[in-house]
């Protein structure tokens, strides 16, 4: 501000008139934006600020942006859907492109969660704490590979799903038990070895035997899994990587 | 309109017109160029890829004089190993397996590895590994490395002493997850060095780090430090470092080597660090997408690897096993697809070996 | 097995059928790029770089130099004996040969 004042003293009278006209015009534009049917532009700017705040992965930045948006009178569901969630999607894209890493994804998810908490009081009752869906995720019995599955769980969780990661080398019956216990909408079955791939098929058969198959979506993944394999065993979808798992889960559950 | 026989990334037969092949090649290339911020292939190179993909013969070959050494990972397990190791289950000793590769198949180098194929489980069977290395070295002529995966996941619960960072991360315990990775990396480095001290005492030519970074940037961090220590201790050791995937996964996100953050590195960026640590040969990887055509995958893989070869200060032996380097993700990858990918990597990407 | 054999047939230097092991050894021991490694080995063998993948040329040369051949020629150096000749030929030390020398010293 001091610099701006200093600049004014440096200007010629003609330049000063020009500056005043310019500032007046800017003010008019801003007023127009806010009050003369231009509220969409203002909202868009706010949504961008919210989205950018999530991408910083910092809680205080996100909560500040949420407070500001609330102050602007933007409805809570819009703050979440058009701002925070958009930012979280962008975090997923940046993760896939190697620009952000797993800790960042978690920090962003944590920051978004804090932001959402500030909005809970303003949310419609049925929307509070509503998750996109419940997913049981694990690596099938005999297979000790954990990391890829853990990344998928993290990405699903940060995208807004309630995820129950039941680990690796999971006895197949445990998938069934956990699905029942959590009333899950989807089960994710990971296998990193051709020898354990069969476990994915076995879980699907067990779901059929127990009359549960129609009530749950099945996602398969892991290095040796392919779309052709998913088709063959009757899975609902195959995901090539963690980001695709989020996209497919949203397609099937949201 | 003429249609050519190609493969999907999962190995399935498909038919494509020349225009479709070119479109897929360019799309794959553009994906690599975009992700890695690297140049596209030239029009001549795309034309050459089209030629390779549309050759009518089942198998193709590099032009005479352009042959390159073919090094081997997983080694003898391929012969006597089980399905989980992509082995063919022929009952045989590892010496027999190694000599079959040398004398029957014409392999340029060979590797000894144990059935579990990670460094950590080699510790309890080290005497067996040492004895087998001695016997193999007494009988063989081609360079014979000891090979294993760093596989840092084995240091996390329930397999190892450190709390599983995946679980910690999901509970938002990010600092604890990072500390767990750092502790695991220290132990992994120590184990690799110890194992290779034993193997070098048994006459090994050196070491092949197979699938560096499989557990993310901590895995690469530990491997680079092990390479550095081994180079200091054994100035003449042969060190080959092959990667696990195209992108260094940022499980930790802040680990650095030589002032460079490891997370998020693409093959051409990984090469310099591997060389700096003291490796002799770098094995870049590009993953195959099973839902895309061979043209898409090969266009993408060649674009990435060409840049890695250009930027690498040491020879690049591109990883071209199941599901990488344009090879279909299939236990029995089709010969037509393997052969075409192999030729393309040598003649267009300019690799120093496979 | 189809994969490694396909690679060897498509692009490989055929190991000890020709001179692939020697070129690979220079890459692994001295970090030589493929062109440099081929030039180095060709010079040491007094052949062209194309000859390094030529079984016709290398079969006899390998036997003459005692650096290991693919068939079980009676009396021809094998294993460590062949590698000791490779050491001299390529002007480098091979770990197992060093160990062997220490054992018989």
XYZ file of C-alpha atoms in Angstrom:
713
model
C 0.000 0.000 0.000
C 2.812 2.327 0.822
C 4.326 1.606 -2.518
C 1.054 2.479 -4.270
C 0.808 5.804 -2.444
C 4.386 6.579 -3.279
C 3.673 5.836 -6.928
C 0.770 8.315 -6.941
C 3.109 11.099 -5.877
C 5.368 10.190 -8.789
C 2.602 10.484 -11.394
C 1.835 13.466 -13.608
C -1.654 15.075 -13.263
C -2.759 13.386 -16.522
C -1.557 9.996 -15.291
C -3.297 10.587 -11.964
C -6.614 11.220 -13.741
C -6.092 8.056 -15.773
C -5.367 6.088 -12.608
C -8.453 7.388 -10.857
C -10.601 6.470 -13.863
C -9.032 3.041 -13.957
C -9.584 2.439 -10.258
C -13.158 3.646 -10.514
C -13.735 1.282 -13.435
C -12.255 -1.616 -11.476
C -14.517 -0.828 -8.546
C -17.541 -0.725 -10.826
C -16.532 -4.057 -12.345
C -16.173 -5.614 -8.920
C -19.536 -4.286 -7.811
C -21.064 -5.565 -11.013
C -19.502 -8.934 -10.434
C -20.930 -9.192 -6.984
C -24.292 -7.526 -7.257
C -25.316 -7.133 -10.859
C -25.824 -10.748 -11.833
C -22.099 -11.316 -11.695
C -22.151 -13.446 -8.543
C -21.199 -16.517 -10.611
C -17.834 -14.978 -11.413
C -17.236 -14.209 -7.766
C -18.235 -17.709 -6.799
C -15.947 -19.162 -9.414
C -13.080 -17.227 -7.933
C -13.985 -18.520 -4.503
C -14.243 -22.096 -5.744
C -10.813 -21.719 -7.302
C -9.465 -20.431 -4.003
C -10.958 -23.398 -2.168
C -9.607 -25.840 -4.710
C -6.137 -24.257 -4.595
C -6.248 -24.377 -0.805
C -6.726 -28.161 -0.885
C -3.832 -28.497 -3.305
C -1.546 -26.755 -0.791
C -2.322 -29.751 1.476
C -2.373 -27.372 4.482
C -5.171 -27.465 7.041
C -4.968 -23.796 8.021
C -5.115 -22.649 4.397
C -8.155 -24.836 3.730
C -10.016 -23.789 6.882
C -9.304 -20.121 6.135
C -10.668 -20.522 2.608
C -13.758 -22.309 3.925
C -14.425 -19.542 6.476
C -14.049 -16.965 3.740
C -16.450 -18.826 1.456
C -18.968 -19.122 4.278
C -18.607 -15.374 4.850
C -19.387 -14.798 1.180
C -22.640 -16.649 1.690
C -21.852 -19.613 -0.525
C -23.935 -22.642 0.489
C -22.003 -25.398 2.260
C -22.763 -28.159 -0.288
C -21.379 -25.936 -3.053
C -18.234 -25.163 -1.061
C -17.617 -28.872 -0.797
C -18.632 -30.020 -4.260
C -17.424 -27.115 -6.364
C -14.390 -26.166 -4.315
C -12.889 -28.718 -1.953
C -13.768 -31.829 -3.955
C -12.448 -30.273 -7.160
C -9.177 -29.570 -5.366
C -9.025 -33.146 -4.120
C -9.537 -34.434 -7.651
C -6.680 -32.243 -8.798
C -4.519 -33.685 -6.007
C -5.262 -37.132 -7.447
C -4.208 -35.994 -10.910
C -0.997 -34.475 -9.543
C -0.278 -37.722 -7.673
C -0.679 -39.711 -10.857
C 1.669 -37.348 -12.672
C 4.338 -37.642 -9.969
C 3.992 -34.038 -8.854
C 2.463 -34.788 -5.452
C 3.138 -37.845 -3.323
C 1.232 -40.094 -0.987
C 1.860 -38.047 2.185
C 0.574 -34.996 0.316
C -2.558 -36.862 -0.701
C -3.178 -37.745 2.914
C -2.427 -34.219 4.122
C -4.804 -32.819 1.525
C -7.475 -35.316 2.561
C -6.947 -34.381 6.212
C -7.153 -30.689 5.400
C -10.321 -31.219 3.400
C -11.831 -33.171 6.283
C -11.144 -30.221 8.604
C -12.779 -27.895 6.100
C -15.843 -30.118 5.835
C -16.153 -30.180 9.645
C -16.564 -26.388 9.612
C -19.500 -26.795 7.256
C -21.328 -29.626 8.986
C -23.689 -27.304 10.867
C -24.754 -25.686 7.596
C -25.211 -28.906 5.698
C -28.587 -30.532 5.053
C -29.079 -33.172 7.765
C -28.997 -36.138 5.406
C -25.753 -34.938 3.840
C -23.699 -34.681 7.026
C -20.923 -37.261 7.198
C -22.265 -38.905 4.075
C -19.554 -40.963 2.437
C -19.497 -41.766 -1.260
C -19.690 -45.440 -0.419
C -18.251 -48.162 1.765
C -15.414 -50.217 0.310
C -13.661 -53.269 1.710
C -10.186 -53.570 0.220
C -7.533 -56.232 0.614
C -4.971 -58.515 -1.005
C -6.186 -62.080 -1.354
C -4.914 -65.040 0.637
C -1.442 -66.311 -0.187
C -0.318 -62.977 -1.542
C 1.801 -60.808 0.749
C 1.928 -57.765 -1.547
C 0.697 -54.755 0.323
C 1.937 -51.479 -1.110
C -0.115 -51.121 -4.278
C -3.263 -52.089 -2.410
C -2.426 -49.619 0.369
C -2.084 -46.820 -2.198
C -5.465 -47.715 -3.674
C -7.028 -47.648 -0.177
C -5.469 -44.270 0.530
C -6.648 -42.775 -2.737
C -10.180 -44.111 -2.265
C -10.264 -42.816 1.279
C -9.050 -39.394 0.250
C -11.636 -39.300 -2.531
C -14.389 -39.590 0.077
C -15.093 -43.301 0.380
C -15.242 -45.113 3.688
C -12.488 -47.662 3.223
C -11.885 -50.759 5.310
C -8.423 -52.004 4.359
C -8.244 -55.535 5.717
C -4.602 -56.008 4.806
C -2.757 -58.550 2.712
C -2.732 -62.342 2.658
C -6.348 -62.143 3.749
C -8.274 -65.423 4.133
C -11.055 -65.254 1.561
C -13.804 -65.756 4.132
C -12.602 -62.562 5.851
C -13.667 -60.545 2.798
C -17.178 -61.957 3.114
C -17.294 -61.340 6.855
C -16.075 -57.762 6.530
C -18.545 -56.998 3.734
C -21.374 -58.187 5.982
C -20.045 -56.323 9.000
C -19.658 -52.988 7.203
C -22.559 -53.403 4.797
C -20.074 -52.553 2.069
C -21.047 -51.304 -1.375
C -17.870 -52.520 -3.037
C -15.045 -54.967 -2.457
C -11.563 -54.409 -3.876
C -9.541 -57.571 -4.488
C -5.836 -57.191 -5.130
C -3.425 -59.885 -6.309
C 0.154 -59.380 -7.455
C 0.913 -62.924 -8.464
C -0.508 -65.126 -11.173
C -0.758 -67.887 -8.580
C -2.984 -65.861 -6.273
C -5.137 -64.279 -8.964
C -7.510 -67.205 -8.602
C -8.426 -65.857 -5.148
C -10.292 -62.990 -6.823
C -12.456 -65.463 -8.692
C -13.000 -67.510 -5.543
C -14.301 -64.498 -3.611
C -16.779 -63.758 -6.394
C -17.963 -67.378 -6.269
C -18.336 -67.156 -2.485
C -20.395 -63.972 -2.852
C -22.683 -65.805 -5.285
C -23.007 -68.826 -3.013
C -24.069 -66.626 -0.134
C -26.521 -64.646 -2.235
C -24.561 -61.429 -1.798
C -23.305 -60.888 -5.321
C -26.143 -58.645 -6.503
C -25.692 -56.283 -3.585
C -22.028 -55.514 -4.022
C -19.679 -54.299 -6.729
C -16.395 -56.115 -7.212
C -13.237 -54.351 -8.323
C -10.089 -56.316 -9.187
C -6.526 -55.087 -9.640
C -2.864 -55.966 -9.348
C -0.106 -56.524 -11.880
C -1.342 -59.760 -13.472
C -5.009 -58.714 -13.495
C -6.423 -57.358 -16.743
C -9.788 -56.276 -18.107
C -10.054 -59.625 -19.855
C -9.528 -61.411 -16.537
C -12.105 -59.180 -14.844
C -14.593 -60.013 -17.604
C -13.814 -63.697 -17.358
C -14.418 -63.968 -13.630
C -17.413 -61.634 -13.652
C -15.939 -58.696 -11.723
C -17.693 -55.356 -12.134
C -14.527 -53.502 -12.967
C -10.775 -53.650 -13.349
C -8.528 -50.749 -12.402
C -5.087 -50.284 -13.917
C -3.835 -48.042 -11.108
C -4.944 -46.162 -7.973
C -6.317 -43.147 -9.811
C -8.325 -45.361 -12.116
C -9.629 -47.230 -9.065
C -11.104 -43.963 -7.784
C -12.669 -43.152 -11.146
C -14.172 -46.631 -11.509
C -15.434 -46.666 -7.925
C -17.160 -43.336 -8.483
C -18.678 -44.585 -11.739
C -20.140 -47.595 -9.990
C -21.128 -46.152 -6.623
C -21.836 -42.465 -6.952
C -8.471 -51.368 -46.093
C -5.488 -53.456 -44.999
C -5.507 -54.472 -41.389
C -2.445 -55.599 -39.469
C -2.207 -58.121 -36.659
C -1.207 -56.484 -33.413
C -1.631 -57.142 -29.705
C -3.294 -55.466 -26.813
C -1.262 -54.776 -23.684
C -2.653 -57.997 -22.232
C -1.503 -59.958 -25.278
C -4.868 -60.387 -26.990
C -4.843 -60.379 -30.813
C -6.295 -57.249 -32.418
C -6.471 -55.924 -35.960
C -5.613 -52.321 -36.776
C -5.295 -50.226 -39.902
C -2.116 -48.290 -40.535
C -3.917 -45.070 -39.653
C -5.088 -46.523 -36.364
C -1.575 -47.724 -35.582
C -0.115 -44.293 -36.258
C -2.795 -42.630 -34.155
C -2.107 -44.970 -31.216
C 1.658 -44.599 -31.562
C 1.322 -40.842 -31.448
C -1.081 -40.916 -28.539
C 1.255 -43.139 -26.501
C 4.216 -40.976 -27.434
C 2.343 -37.814 -26.441
C 1.465 -39.321 -23.074
C 5.134 -40.034 -22.323
C 6.250 -36.644 -23.608
C 3.646 -34.918 -21.472
C 4.333 -36.858 -18.272
C 8.106 -36.746 -18.542
C 8.349 -33.277 -20.106
C 10.460 -34.837 -22.825
C 10.547 -34.474 -26.604
C 8.313 -36.362 -29.007
C 9.757 -38.915 -31.363
C 10.609 -37.627 -34.836
C 8.416 -38.428 -37.834
C 11.147 -40.768 -39.108
C 11.126 -42.626 -35.821
C 7.359 -42.972 -35.916
C 7.582 -44.255 -39.485
C 10.140 -46.803 -38.348
C 7.889 -47.926 -35.490
C 5.046 -48.340 -37.969
C 7.313 -50.439 -40.185
C 8.293 -52.658 -37.261
C 4.708 -53.137 -36.116
C 3.404 -53.918 -39.598
C 6.116 -56.343 -40.694
C 4.334 -59.500 -41.865
C 6.796 -61.977 -40.382
C 6.013 -63.491 -36.998
C 9.432 -62.602 -35.621
C 11.609 -59.655 -36.510
C 15.238 -58.931 -35.733
C 17.592 -56.012 -35.363
C 19.706 -55.043 -38.315
C 22.940 -57.012 -38.407
C 25.621 -55.190 -36.485
C 23.125 -53.569 -34.106
C 22.923 -56.488 -31.667
C 23.209 -55.653 -27.960
C 23.963 -57.687 -24.834
C 20.944 -59.277 -23.215
C 21.270 -59.444 -19.435
C 19.053 -61.568 -17.264
C 17.180 -60.936 -14.104
C 15.396 -63.589 -12.048
C 18.041 -65.907 -13.467
C 17.872 -69.596 -12.907
C 14.465 -69.408 -11.244
C 13.044 -69.242 -14.739
C 13.954 -72.891 -15.215
C 13.153 -74.537 -11.905
C 10.867 -71.868 -10.465
C 7.172 -72.086 -9.953
C 4.324 -70.238 -11.626
C 4.629 -67.359 -9.163
C 8.113 -66.699 -10.444
C 7.130 -67.240 -14.068
C 9.269 -70.351 -13.862
C 8.635 -73.396 -16.000
C 9.100 -75.929 -13.212
C 11.820 -78.123 -14.685
C 13.480 -79.868 -11.765
C 17.098 -78.750 -11.983
C 19.827 -77.224 -9.895
C 20.586 -73.543 -10.200
C 23.930 -74.431 -11.779
C 22.077 -76.362 -14.479
C 19.736 -73.413 -14.970
C 22.593 -70.949 -15.268
C 24.536 -73.136 -17.662
C 21.453 -73.745 -19.792
C 21.143 -69.991 -20.222
C 24.831 -69.680 -21.101
C 25.223 -72.654 -23.396
C 21.798 -73.491 -24.732
C 20.135 -70.105 -25.000
C 23.081 -67.810 -25.770
C 22.569 -65.415 -22.863
C 25.187 -62.669 -22.654
C 25.146 -62.499 -18.839
C 23.462 -64.502 -16.140
C 22.223 -64.050 -12.630
C 21.967 -66.252 -9.592
C 18.988 -65.622 -7.374
C 17.131 -67.642 -4.774
C 13.536 -68.729 -4.955
C 12.259 -65.954 -2.666
C 14.281 -63.444 -4.714
C 14.516 -60.613 -2.170
C 17.649 -59.610 -0.292
C 16.199 -59.997 3.187
C 15.275 -63.709 2.956
C 18.727 -64.429 1.486
C 20.230 -63.786 4.924
C 19.166 -67.043 6.568
C 20.316 -69.062 3.539
C 23.484 -67.131 2.816
C 25.803 -70.147 3.108
C 23.751 -71.919 0.440
C 23.905 -68.850 -1.782
C 27.663 -68.558 -1.360
C 28.283 -72.194 -2.155
C 26.066 -72.087 -5.226
C 27.800 -68.934 -6.456
C 31.193 -70.624 -6.092
C 30.098 -73.678 -8.026
C 28.530 -71.573 -10.782
C 31.590 -69.343 -11.100
C 33.827 -72.405 -11.382
C 31.839 -73.649 -14.344
C 30.662 -70.598 -16.215
C 32.152 -68.067 -18.596
C 29.568 -65.268 -18.951
C 29.403 -62.565 -16.253
C 27.380 -63.964 -13.351
C 25.772 -61.535 -10.910
C 23.905 -62.164 -7.690
C 20.424 -60.801 -8.117
C 17.599 -59.956 -5.750
C 14.898 -57.391 -5.123
C 15.451 -54.727 -2.442
C 11.747 -55.158 -1.600
C 11.596 -52.799 1.376
C 8.048 -53.914 2.127
C 9.565 -56.894 3.925
C 10.732 -54.571 6.697
C 7.191 -53.455 7.539
C 4.771 -55.257 9.817
C 3.761 -58.048 9.688
C 6.912 -59.149 7.799
C 9.384 -56.901 9.561
C 10.034 -54.882 12.678
C 8.746 -51.483 11.560
C 5.152 -50.347 11.610
C 3.486 -50.499 8.227
C 3.577 -46.995 6.690
C 0.428 -47.805 4.733
C -1.505 -48.255 7.967
C 0.084 -45.206 9.568
C -0.672 -43.071 6.556
C -4.322 -44.056 6.518
C -4.486 -42.968 10.160
C -2.990 -39.602 9.101
C 0.209 -40.416 11.063
C 2.388 -39.071 8.322
C 5.508 -38.291 10.336
C 5.432 -41.735 11.918
C 4.975 -43.334 8.492
C 7.987 -41.459 7.192
C 10.095 -42.456 10.183
C 9.137 -46.072 9.659
C 10.307 -45.864 6.050
C 13.575 -44.229 7.070
C 14.299 -46.961 9.638
C 13.423 -49.656 7.116
C 15.703 -48.080 4.533
C 18.638 -48.150 6.951
C 18.099 -51.849 7.611
C 17.641 -52.664 3.953
C 20.881 -50.899 3.023
C 22.704 -52.771 5.764
C 21.301 -56.149 4.660
C 22.165 -55.612 0.999
C 25.732 -54.688 1.873
C 26.125 -57.685 4.170
C 24.746 -60.118 1.619
C 26.936 -58.755 -1.149
C 30.038 -58.890 1.049
C 29.385 -62.609 1.349
C 28.648 -63.058 -2.340
C 31.747 -61.146 -3.400
C 33.784 -63.369 -1.078
C 32.370 -66.274 -3.066
C 33.509 -64.955 -6.415
C 30.416 -63.150 -7.641
C 31.028 -60.717 -10.470
C 28.632 -58.316 -8.824
C 25.038 -57.567 -8.070
C 21.812 -56.948 -9.905
C 19.310 -54.805 -8.026
C 16.016 -55.999 -9.443
C 12.912 -53.771 -9.181
C 14.444 -50.836 -7.328
C 11.701 -48.621 -5.907
C 9.024 -51.320 -5.713
C 8.187 -50.012 -2.236
C 8.532 -46.393 -3.290
C 11.178 -43.745 -2.815
C 12.453 -45.289 0.465
C 13.290 -48.445 -1.461
C 15.295 -46.434 -4.002
C 16.937 -44.404 -1.231
C 18.142 -47.586 0.487
C 19.303 -49.103 -2.800
C 21.301 -46.044 -3.840
C 23.049 -45.961 -0.484
C 23.811 -49.665 -0.768
C 25.222 -49.123 -4.266
C 27.377 -46.274 -2.996
C 28.744 -48.334 -0.105
C 29.408 -51.377 -2.280
C 31.240 -49.288 -4.862
C 33.504 -47.913 -2.114
C 34.137 -51.324 -0.639
C 34.550 -53.204 -3.931
C 35.822 -50.794 -6.604
C 35.601 -53.446 -9.349
C 32.172 -54.875 -8.492
C 29.695 -55.017 -11.388
C 26.492 -53.239 -10.361
C 23.311 -53.269 -12.373
C 20.286 -51.399 -11.040
C 16.940 -52.103 -12.656
C 13.865 -50.165 -11.657
C 10.432 -51.404 -10.594
C 8.323 -48.903 -12.492
C 8.454 -45.830 -14.664
C 7.609 -43.323 -11.918
C 9.345 -43.316 -8.546
C 6.416 -43.545 -6.188
C 6.479 -40.963 -3.431
C 5.558 -43.051 -0.418
C 7.753 -40.822 1.752
C 7.937 -37.839 -0.551
C 10.906 -36.033 0.934
C 13.813 -38.426 0.641
C 16.700 -37.082 -1.372
C 19.845 -38.472 -2.879
C 22.604 -36.095 -3.915
C 20.251 -33.198 -3.290
C 17.552 -34.566 -5.600
C 14.105 -35.568 -4.334
C 13.557 -39.166 -5.361
C 9.772 -39.129 -5.438
C 8.320 -38.312 -8.811
C 11.394 -39.112 -10.903
C 10.854 -40.509 -14.395
C 13.327 -42.907 -16.046
C 15.497 -40.219 -17.645
C 15.765 -38.472 -14.277
C 16.538 -41.656 -12.351
C 19.502 -42.542 -14.565
C 21.858 -39.824 -13.339
C 21.318 -40.722 -9.683
C 21.866 -44.419 -10.263
C 25.117 -43.564 -12.042
C 26.134 -41.115 -9.342
C 25.676 -43.794 -6.681
C 28.130 -45.975 -8.570
C 26.155 -48.419 -10.699
C 27.607 -49.605 -14.001
C 24.341 -50.339 -15.791
C 20.915 -48.757 -15.407
C 17.715 -50.645 -16.150
C 14.903 -48.200 -16.957
C 11.303 -49.370 -16.890
C 8.135 -48.273 -18.632
C 4.944 -50.010 -17.600
C 2.614 -51.622 -20.105
C -1.020 -50.569 -20.013
C -3.085 -53.706 -20.577
C -6.055 -51.748 -21.866
C -4.096 -50.129 -24.696
C -2.700 -51.505 -27.948
C 0.894 -52.544 -28.595
C 1.213 -49.429 -30.759
C 0.187 -47.139 -27.900
C 2.421 -48.948 -25.418
C 5.429 -49.105 -27.703
C 5.118 -45.466 -28.758
C 5.045 -44.493 -25.109
C 7.816 -46.841 -23.956
C 10.212 -45.933 -26.753
C 9.696 -42.202 -26.119
C 10.539 -42.594 -22.423
C 13.463 -44.952 -22.929
C 15.017 -42.949 -25.753
C 15.302 -39.995 -23.384
C 16.651 -42.176 -20.574
C 19.341 -43.514 -22.899
C 20.195 -39.970 -23.946
C 20.427 -38.615 -20.408
C 22.108 -41.603 -18.794
C 25.848 -41.387 -18.161
C 26.022 -45.209 -17.990
C 24.761 -47.986 -20.270
C 21.001 -48.546 -20.247
C 19.703 -52.095 -20.331
C 15.989 -51.545 -20.706
C 13.688 -53.794 -18.689
C 11.656 -55.840 -21.134
C 10.008 -58.533 -19.099
C 6.358 -59.354 -18.628
C 4.317 -56.147 -18.608
C 7.117 -53.641 -19.144
C 8.881 -52.000 -22.082
C 5.999 -52.546 -24.483
C 5.869 -56.287 -23.693
C 2.337 -57.574 -23.038
C 1.326 -58.364 -19.467
C 1.107 -62.103 -19.977
C 3.014 -65.033 -18.513
C 3.606 -66.377 -21.985
C 4.123 -63.146 -23.925
C 3.633 -63.637 -27.613
C 6.828 -63.902 -29.602
C 5.618 -61.448 -32.269
C 5.081 -58.740 -29.638
C 8.318 -59.412 -27.738
C 10.362 -59.445 -30.910
C 8.890 -56.163 -32.188
C 9.339 -54.380 -28.883
C 12.899 -55.666 -28.645
C 13.800 -54.415 -32.137
C 12.178 -51.038 -31.521
C 14.077 -50.474 -28.283
C 17.415 -51.241 -29.922
C 16.930 -49.448 -33.214
C 14.891 -46.438 -32.127
C 15.462 -45.902 -28.408
C 19.126 -46.857 -28.878
C 19.431 -48.976 -25.741
C 22.822 -50.419 -24.768
C 21.286 -53.734 -23.823
C 18.147 -55.524 -22.708
C 11.166 -69.009 -21.340
C 9.822 -67.694 -24.634
C 10.547 -64.149 -23.609
C 14.298 -64.270 -22.923
C 14.878 -66.523 -25.896
C 12.855 -64.190 -28.122
C 14.964 -61.244 -26.953
C 18.188 -63.147 -27.535
C 17.085 -64.160 -31.016
C 15.846 -60.679 -31.904
C 18.519 -58.456 -30.416
C 21.113 -60.411 -28.445
C 24.773 -60.982 -29.136
C 24.460 -64.742 -28.542
C 26.682 -64.932 -25.469
C 29.577 -67.343 -25.866
C 28.223 -68.481 -29.245
C 29.812 -65.220 -30.404
C 31.228 -62.431 -28.199
C 28.213 -61.155 -26.280
C 29.697 -62.079 -22.915
C 32.820 -60.031 -23.639
C 30.898 -56.913 -24.657
C 28.609 -57.277 -21.639
C 31.640 -57.690 -19.391
C 33.054 -54.363 -20.569
C 29.715 -52.673 -19.960
C 29.475 -54.135 -16.481
C 33.093 -53.606 -15.456
C 33.814 -50.220 -17.017
C 30.361 -48.740 -17.602
C 31.032 -48.610 -21.349
C 28.155 -47.728 -23.669
C 27.447 -50.437 -26.221
C 29.385 -48.782 -29.062
C 32.434 -48.186 -26.926
C 32.325 -51.706 -25.492
C 32.067 -53.236 -28.956
C 34.960 -51.121 -30.233
C 37.087 -52.104 -27.244
C 36.445 -55.830 -27.605
C 36.778 -55.787 -31.395
C 40.147 -54.090 -31.093
C 41.356 -56.614 -28.531
C 40.202 -59.496 -30.735
C 41.396 -57.840 -33.942
C 38.011 -58.261 -35.636
C 35.272 -55.880 -36.790
C 32.412 -54.944 -34.474
C 30.037 -56.854 -36.766
C 32.143 -59.966 -36.219
C 31.338 -59.847 -32.504
C 27.864 -61.228 -33.194
C 29.037 -63.568 -35.949
C 29.151 -67.163 -34.788
C 31.224 -68.184 -37.815
C 34.039 -65.801 -36.921
C 33.857 -66.203 -33.178
C 33.596 -69.996 -32.983
C 37.142 -70.608 -34.116
C 38.547 -67.479 -32.524
C 37.164 -68.353 -29.114
C 38.658 -71.815 -29.304
C 42.032 -70.428 -30.408
C 42.035 -67.880 -27.581
C 40.847 -70.384 -24.979
C 38.025 -68.136 -23.773
C 35.245 -70.704 -23.697
C 33.097 -72.169 -26.432
C 29.520 -73.285 -26.403
C 30.183 -76.925 -27.190
C 32.045 -79.213 -24.846
C 35.346 -79.322 -26.710
C 37.566 -81.751 -24.846
C 40.540 -80.069 -23.228
C 39.409 -76.533 -24.059
C 39.504 -74.085 -21.140
C 36.185 -73.867 -19.329
C 34.868 -71.914 -16.357
C 37.561 -70.108 -14.386
C 40.312 -71.228 -16.789
C 38.479 -69.558 -19.684
C 37.817 -66.442 -17.607
C 41.525 -66.171 -16.733
C 42.210 -65.978 -20.455
C 39.440 -63.371 -20.793
C 41.150 -61.309 -18.088
C 44.351 -61.194 -20.144
C 42.497 -60.556 -23.381
C 40.372 -57.687 -22.098
C 42.936 -56.358 -19.631
C 40.775 -56.569 -16.529
C 40.499 -58.523 -13.295
C 37.642 -60.917 -12.665
C 36.682 -61.466 -9.043
C 36.413 -65.258 -9.076
C 39.769 -65.513 -10.851
C 41.345 -63.384 -8.125
C 39.820 -65.654 -5.508
C 41.047 -68.729 -7.369
C 44.587 -67.367 -7.584
C 44.596 -66.707 -3.846
C 43.421 -70.253 -3.178
C 46.262 -71.860 -5.103
C 48.992 -69.434 -4.036
